[in-house]
């Protein structure tokens, strides 16, 4: 072996060991800094000597190249679902069926993780493939994404000729909250629950995105094995632990169903305090030979059953109704309750969703109510016991001003939500700043979400205007930054001051005002001062600006804290004027709508769209009879076919360049 080859092997073994100690054993032996230093050294060596890089190197944890699709995978051992029980009686029926064949059967009981079931295969101790369950017979190859989960061993302790295991990928609750906060801050749809988040993250075409999602896994079953003899489930779990897998922790054996049900009840009591979601408990026959004899039906094995916990309800009293302001400005009412214990945890607050929900159920302060954990996660008031009313209960009304910042609260027509309109609202601060610095807005390089969080935590900024009053010295002192990064950030802030006016308007985060609307508004009003005095009637005269959009703009400029924000922006030297001219000489595409499809040779689609809009035209994402031109590049697909079927003019890139000369 050459020296680089030896060092790569040493680093790989050390990193795999420390990765397991940190993520599986929860007993780290070195600091994050030391781990990162070794990983960086390995990355450099692998880049210089790619011939020595293992397909299962620790460096693949950060994600490889994105794919365009997932290949289909046939499961040699069907990944079946489980029959369900909702009562102890149904469990006893299952027990009678088992004991009719095997009177001495013993059971194991496990948490039923609420996630996404996957298969992982190894050959000679090396990871070779990971796939989704799919319909149980055919799944999808998601190997690159599975590799990013740090609790999945890429190399086993023993060189087993072949091993296929089944596990459940899940997203811990703290990761779920972190990911949703980031999605909210960038105006993207949030995940409904951790299970959906895990599923969506695991099926990303770009593994780098999966790597950022903090997924975890519990491995709970051996599907196939060659090279070792395993006779029971508990023996299998011990074997899997020795190989490096993170398994369901409790592997006790129960001689009767009564004992098993006691364990189910214990799991039910602790589920509220877990760091991940479970949606039940699973009872399995422990002995593999018995399992084989019991067999399977067309849908599920006869040797296992899943117990689903009933939604637990408790009665309590609403002591107050308070408001929580979310990162998007939505005011969510919360009921403050006399503390009750539900599903293993103490509940003193419950969501009331929105004002319509309060009105529909006629929930009042002082009411006796029934509280339930929706999906066993979020407490909610589901019923009012009106016969217990004394007459002293108080109706709740939404305030006119935000409880966090005092800005006006508005409710748009057709929406259930009430929203704060303040750009300086502490609850919305992070989201506003992330949007303001985004590429399509002020385009301030070097200001990612983590840096913004640091700036806010250190009280260096309260809103986006404060960015222009930072200094390089204080930025250089921040974590993972230095003088060079600080200088680059200051230069990016300085460049952003010369942005066209529409970028600033878009960056303000006015509800319903996207980039296109910002452009036409900037062209019409020319300055921020002119826009401050705009009326709803004037704004709706502009093409592409409707009544809801116009009302949002007017409401935004009515708010005093937003006016103060803009004064500080202007004082910092940020451009607040549209100097692009009236556009009279460049309106050749006035009233024309273009659709762009395929790959252009000389332009990005966004660049071609900007040219069209500068010349007075509009772009659309779909082809219709109202489309004037379809600009088609290489590999144009369905949009080109639709244009031809509708008789819409199709132009090439060369023809487009002739039109814009």
XYZ file of C-alpha atoms in Angstrom, residues 62-362:
301
model
C -22.961 14.662 2.821
C -24.703 13.461 -0.346
C -23.554 12.644 -3.853
C -24.718 13.721 -7.282
C -28.415 14.297 -7.877
C -30.287 11.778 -10.038
C -33.140 12.400 -12.444
C -35.209 9.421 -11.297
C -35.286 6.399 -8.964
C -34.742 2.911 -10.386
C -37.299 0.219 -9.515
C -36.262 -2.516 -7.049
C -37.903 -5.946 -6.713
C -38.074 -7.198 -3.113
C -37.184 -10.910 -2.993
C -38.773 -11.028 0.467
C -42.040 -9.118 0.391
C -42.154 -6.139 2.771
C -45.629 -6.742 4.144
C -47.772 -4.470 6.258
C -49.210 -5.549 9.635
C -52.726 -6.433 10.731
C -54.004 -3.936 13.287
C -55.641 -4.217 16.693
C -57.451 -1.418 18.488
C -58.302 -3.220 21.749
C -56.920 -5.803 24.145
C -59.678 -8.179 23.017
C -58.318 -8.150 19.459
C -54.822 -8.895 20.805
C -56.214 -11.839 22.768
C -57.874 -13.140 19.572
C -54.466 -12.965 17.862
C -52.922 -14.796 20.833
C -55.521 -17.599 20.623
C -54.759 -18.114 16.909
C -51.019 -18.359 17.628
C -51.394 -20.682 20.638
C -53.700 -22.993 18.713
C -50.539 -23.925 16.771
C -47.791 -23.159 19.315
C -49.013 -23.198 22.944
C -45.576 -22.172 24.235
C -45.076 -19.160 21.937
C -43.274 -16.133 23.395
C -43.652 -12.543 22.255
C -41.527 -9.452 21.821
C -43.051 -5.949 21.911
C -41.606 -2.918 20.102
C -42.483 0.695 19.540
C -44.104 1.169 16.124
C -42.043 4.016 14.682
C -44.065 6.469 12.590
C -41.828 6.828 9.561
C -40.967 5.303 6.195
C -40.120 1.607 5.864
C -36.945 0.767 3.929
C -34.814 -2.225 2.959
C -30.993 -2.088 3.197
C -28.737 -4.731 1.613
C -25.097 -5.656 2.262
C -22.691 -7.942 0.433
C -19.525 -9.137 2.199
C -20.202 -6.599 4.918
C -20.442 -3.602 2.538
C -23.522 -1.493 1.828
C -24.799 -2.160 -1.701
C -28.386 -0.875 -1.866
C -31.174 0.881 -0.011
C -34.759 0.951 -1.241
C -38.244 2.063 -0.258
C -41.000 -0.409 0.637
C -43.198 0.769 -2.263
C -46.131 -1.636 -2.577
C -44.183 -4.315 -0.676
C -43.085 -6.124 -3.823
C -41.591 -3.262 -5.874
C -39.845 -0.261 -4.321
C -37.408 2.424 -5.463
C -33.614 2.548 -5.237
C -32.717 5.402 -2.856
C -29.198 4.192 -2.025
C -27.505 7.601 -2.185
C -30.092 9.082 0.157
C -29.912 6.166 2.608
C -26.128 6.623 2.792
C -26.589 10.142 4.174
C -28.295 8.784 7.327
C -25.463 8.633 9.831
C -26.964 5.783 11.862
C -26.864 3.493 8.812
C -23.561 1.546 8.872
C -21.854 1.570 5.491
C -19.540 -1.271 6.547
C -20.599 -4.051 8.941
C -18.479 -5.424 11.775
C -18.425 -8.861 10.107
C -17.968 -9.719 6.432
C -21.401 -11.375 6.124
C -21.827 -12.750 2.563
C -25.314 -11.260 2.321
C -27.659 -9.431 4.667
C -30.927 -7.606 4.024
C -32.517 -5.713 6.908
C -35.716 -3.745 7.277
C -35.928 -0.508 9.189
C -38.019 2.601 9.690
C -36.580 5.971 8.692
C -37.938 8.845 10.744
C -37.344 12.506 11.487
C -36.819 13.410 15.160
C -39.209 16.053 16.468
C -36.505 18.694 17.004
C -35.319 18.251 13.394
C -38.924 18.506 12.184
C -39.327 21.836 13.953
C -35.982 23.106 12.598
C -36.745 22.125 8.994
C -40.242 23.651 9.106
C -38.836 26.892 10.536
C -36.385 27.117 7.615
C -39.113 26.318 5.068
C -41.376 28.951 6.623
C -38.599 31.517 6.534
C -38.113 30.990 2.799
C -41.873 31.034 2.048
C -41.966 27.333 1.136
C -44.757 24.936 2.162
C -44.091 23.295 5.525
C -44.434 19.589 6.318
C -47.643 18.486 8.029
C -45.932 16.106 10.446
C -42.580 14.340 11.008
C -43.649 11.293 8.980
C -44.400 13.379 5.886
C -41.138 15.225 6.442
C -39.175 11.953 6.571
C -40.892 10.629 3.444
C -40.366 13.854 1.487
C -36.733 14.097 2.574
C -35.873 10.483 1.768
C -37.283 10.746 -1.766
C -35.327 13.854 -2.770
C -33.596 13.493 -6.128
C -30.665 15.473 -4.701
C -29.001 13.517 -1.840
C -27.401 16.724 -0.538
C -30.876 17.922 0.474
C -31.546 14.611 2.239
C -28.237 14.942 4.080
C -29.366 18.277 5.543
C -32.634 16.881 6.938
C -31.306 15.073 10.041
C -33.005 11.739 9.334
C -32.562 8.744 11.635
C -33.447 5.047 11.505
C -34.333 2.084 13.717
C -33.602 -1.324 12.168
C -36.074 -3.924 13.422
C -35.964 -7.011 11.226
C -33.662 -9.355 9.297
C -35.248 -9.990 5.893
C -32.570 -12.304 4.484
C -29.190 -13.535 5.694
C -26.454 -15.798 4.316
C -23.411 -16.751 6.348
C -24.986 -16.784 9.829
C -27.735 -18.695 11.610
C -30.284 -16.657 13.594
C -33.054 -18.518 15.432
C -35.082 -15.741 17.119
C -35.955 -12.073 16.952
C -34.065 -11.206 20.137
C -31.000 -13.073 18.864
C -31.348 -11.162 15.607
C -31.444 -7.814 17.416
C -28.240 -8.655 19.296
C -26.624 -9.670 16.006
C -27.720 -6.409 14.352
C -26.343 -4.353 17.249
C -22.971 -6.080 16.905
C -22.921 -5.231 13.192
C -23.378 -1.522 13.999
C -27.120 -0.965 13.511
C -29.308 1.244 15.651
C -32.107 -1.066 16.755
C -35.323 -0.820 18.749
C -33.928 -0.688 22.247
C -36.253 -2.986 24.232
C -35.694 -6.675 23.437
C -37.366 -8.400 26.419
C -39.424 -11.576 25.913
C -42.989 -12.006 27.245
C -44.500 -15.419 27.941
C -48.162 -14.336 27.819
C -50.241 -11.771 25.964
C -51.203 -10.229 29.316
C -47.506 -9.529 29.959
C -47.123 -8.198 26.412
C -50.108 -5.888 26.897
C -48.495 -4.542 30.069
C -45.486 -3.561 27.959
C -47.788 -1.983 25.365
C -49.357 0.109 28.132
C -45.916 1.153 29.400
C -44.875 2.270 25.906
C -48.143 4.192 25.630
C -47.349 6.056 28.856
C -43.887 7.126 27.679
C -44.711 8.041 24.058
C -45.346 11.691 24.864
C -41.803 12.063 26.212
C -40.048 10.412 23.257
C -37.925 12.477 20.864
C -39.642 10.813 17.878
C -43.186 9.831 16.929
C -44.699 6.373 17.328
C -48.157 5.382 16.141
C -48.546 2.184 18.138
C -46.735 -0.901 19.401
C -45.939 -4.138 17.561
C -46.287 -7.649 19.037
C -44.244 -10.377 17.308
C -43.684 -14.094 17.859
C -40.045 -14.346 18.924
C -39.078 -17.735 17.474
C -38.241 -17.745 13.722
C -39.179 -21.406 13.202
C -42.623 -20.702 14.646
C -42.932 -17.681 12.367
C -42.205 -19.821 9.350
C -44.830 -22.352 10.347
C -47.484 -19.695 11.048
C -46.843 -18.232 7.598
C -48.375 -15.192 5.957
C -51.619 -14.143 4.294
C -51.807 -12.184 1.047
C -51.486 -8.946 3.030
C -49.675 -9.539 6.320
C -47.756 -12.076 8.444
C -49.738 -14.272 10.860
C -46.966 -13.972 13.476
C -47.210 -10.211 14.173
C -49.844 -7.596 14.948
C -49.761 -3.816 15.454
C -51.659 -2.281 18.355
C -52.934 1.255 17.658
C -53.361 3.505 20.676
C -56.745 5.207 21.015
C -56.726 9.003 20.984
C -56.739 9.939 24.655
C -59.126 12.673 25.809
C -59.292 14.634 29.054
C -61.619 17.293 30.479
C -60.179 20.589 31.730
C -60.889 24.331 31.974
C -59.860 27.156 29.609
C -58.255 29.794 31.842
C -57.224 32.165 29.066
C -56.838 32.476 25.297
C -53.504 33.896 24.158
C -52.017 34.532 20.753
C -48.883 33.105 19.226
C -47.418 35.011 16.270
C -45.806 32.662 13.755
C -42.861 33.346 11.477
C -45.218 34.166 8.606
C -47.138 36.659 10.751
C -50.182 34.438 11.334
C -51.789 34.894 14.760
C -52.707 31.486 16.198
C -54.924 31.399 19.296
C -53.847 29.057 22.091
C -55.996 27.932 25.010
C -54.291 28.175 28.418
C -55.619 25.196 30.385
C -55.635 23.713 33.834
C -52.894 21.105 33.428
C -54.032 17.577 32.536
C -52.043 14.461 31.609
C -52.656 13.099 28.100
C -50.761 10.321 26.290
C -47.945 10.360 28.827
C -47.299 14.107 28.995
C -48.646 17.118 30.867
C -50.787 19.434 28.733
C -51.384 23.042 29.776
C -51.912 24.608 26.326
C -53.881 23.571 23.257
C -54.229 24.990 19.774
C -57.500 26.641 18.778
C -56.353 26.843 15.116
C -58.006 30.150 14.114
C -60.879 32.509 14.899
C -63.315 30.530 12.752
C -62.606 27.429 14.855
C -63.283 29.362 18.075
C -66.534 30.759 16.649
C -67.703 27.422 15.252
C -67.227 25.601 18.570
C -68.194 28.682 20.633
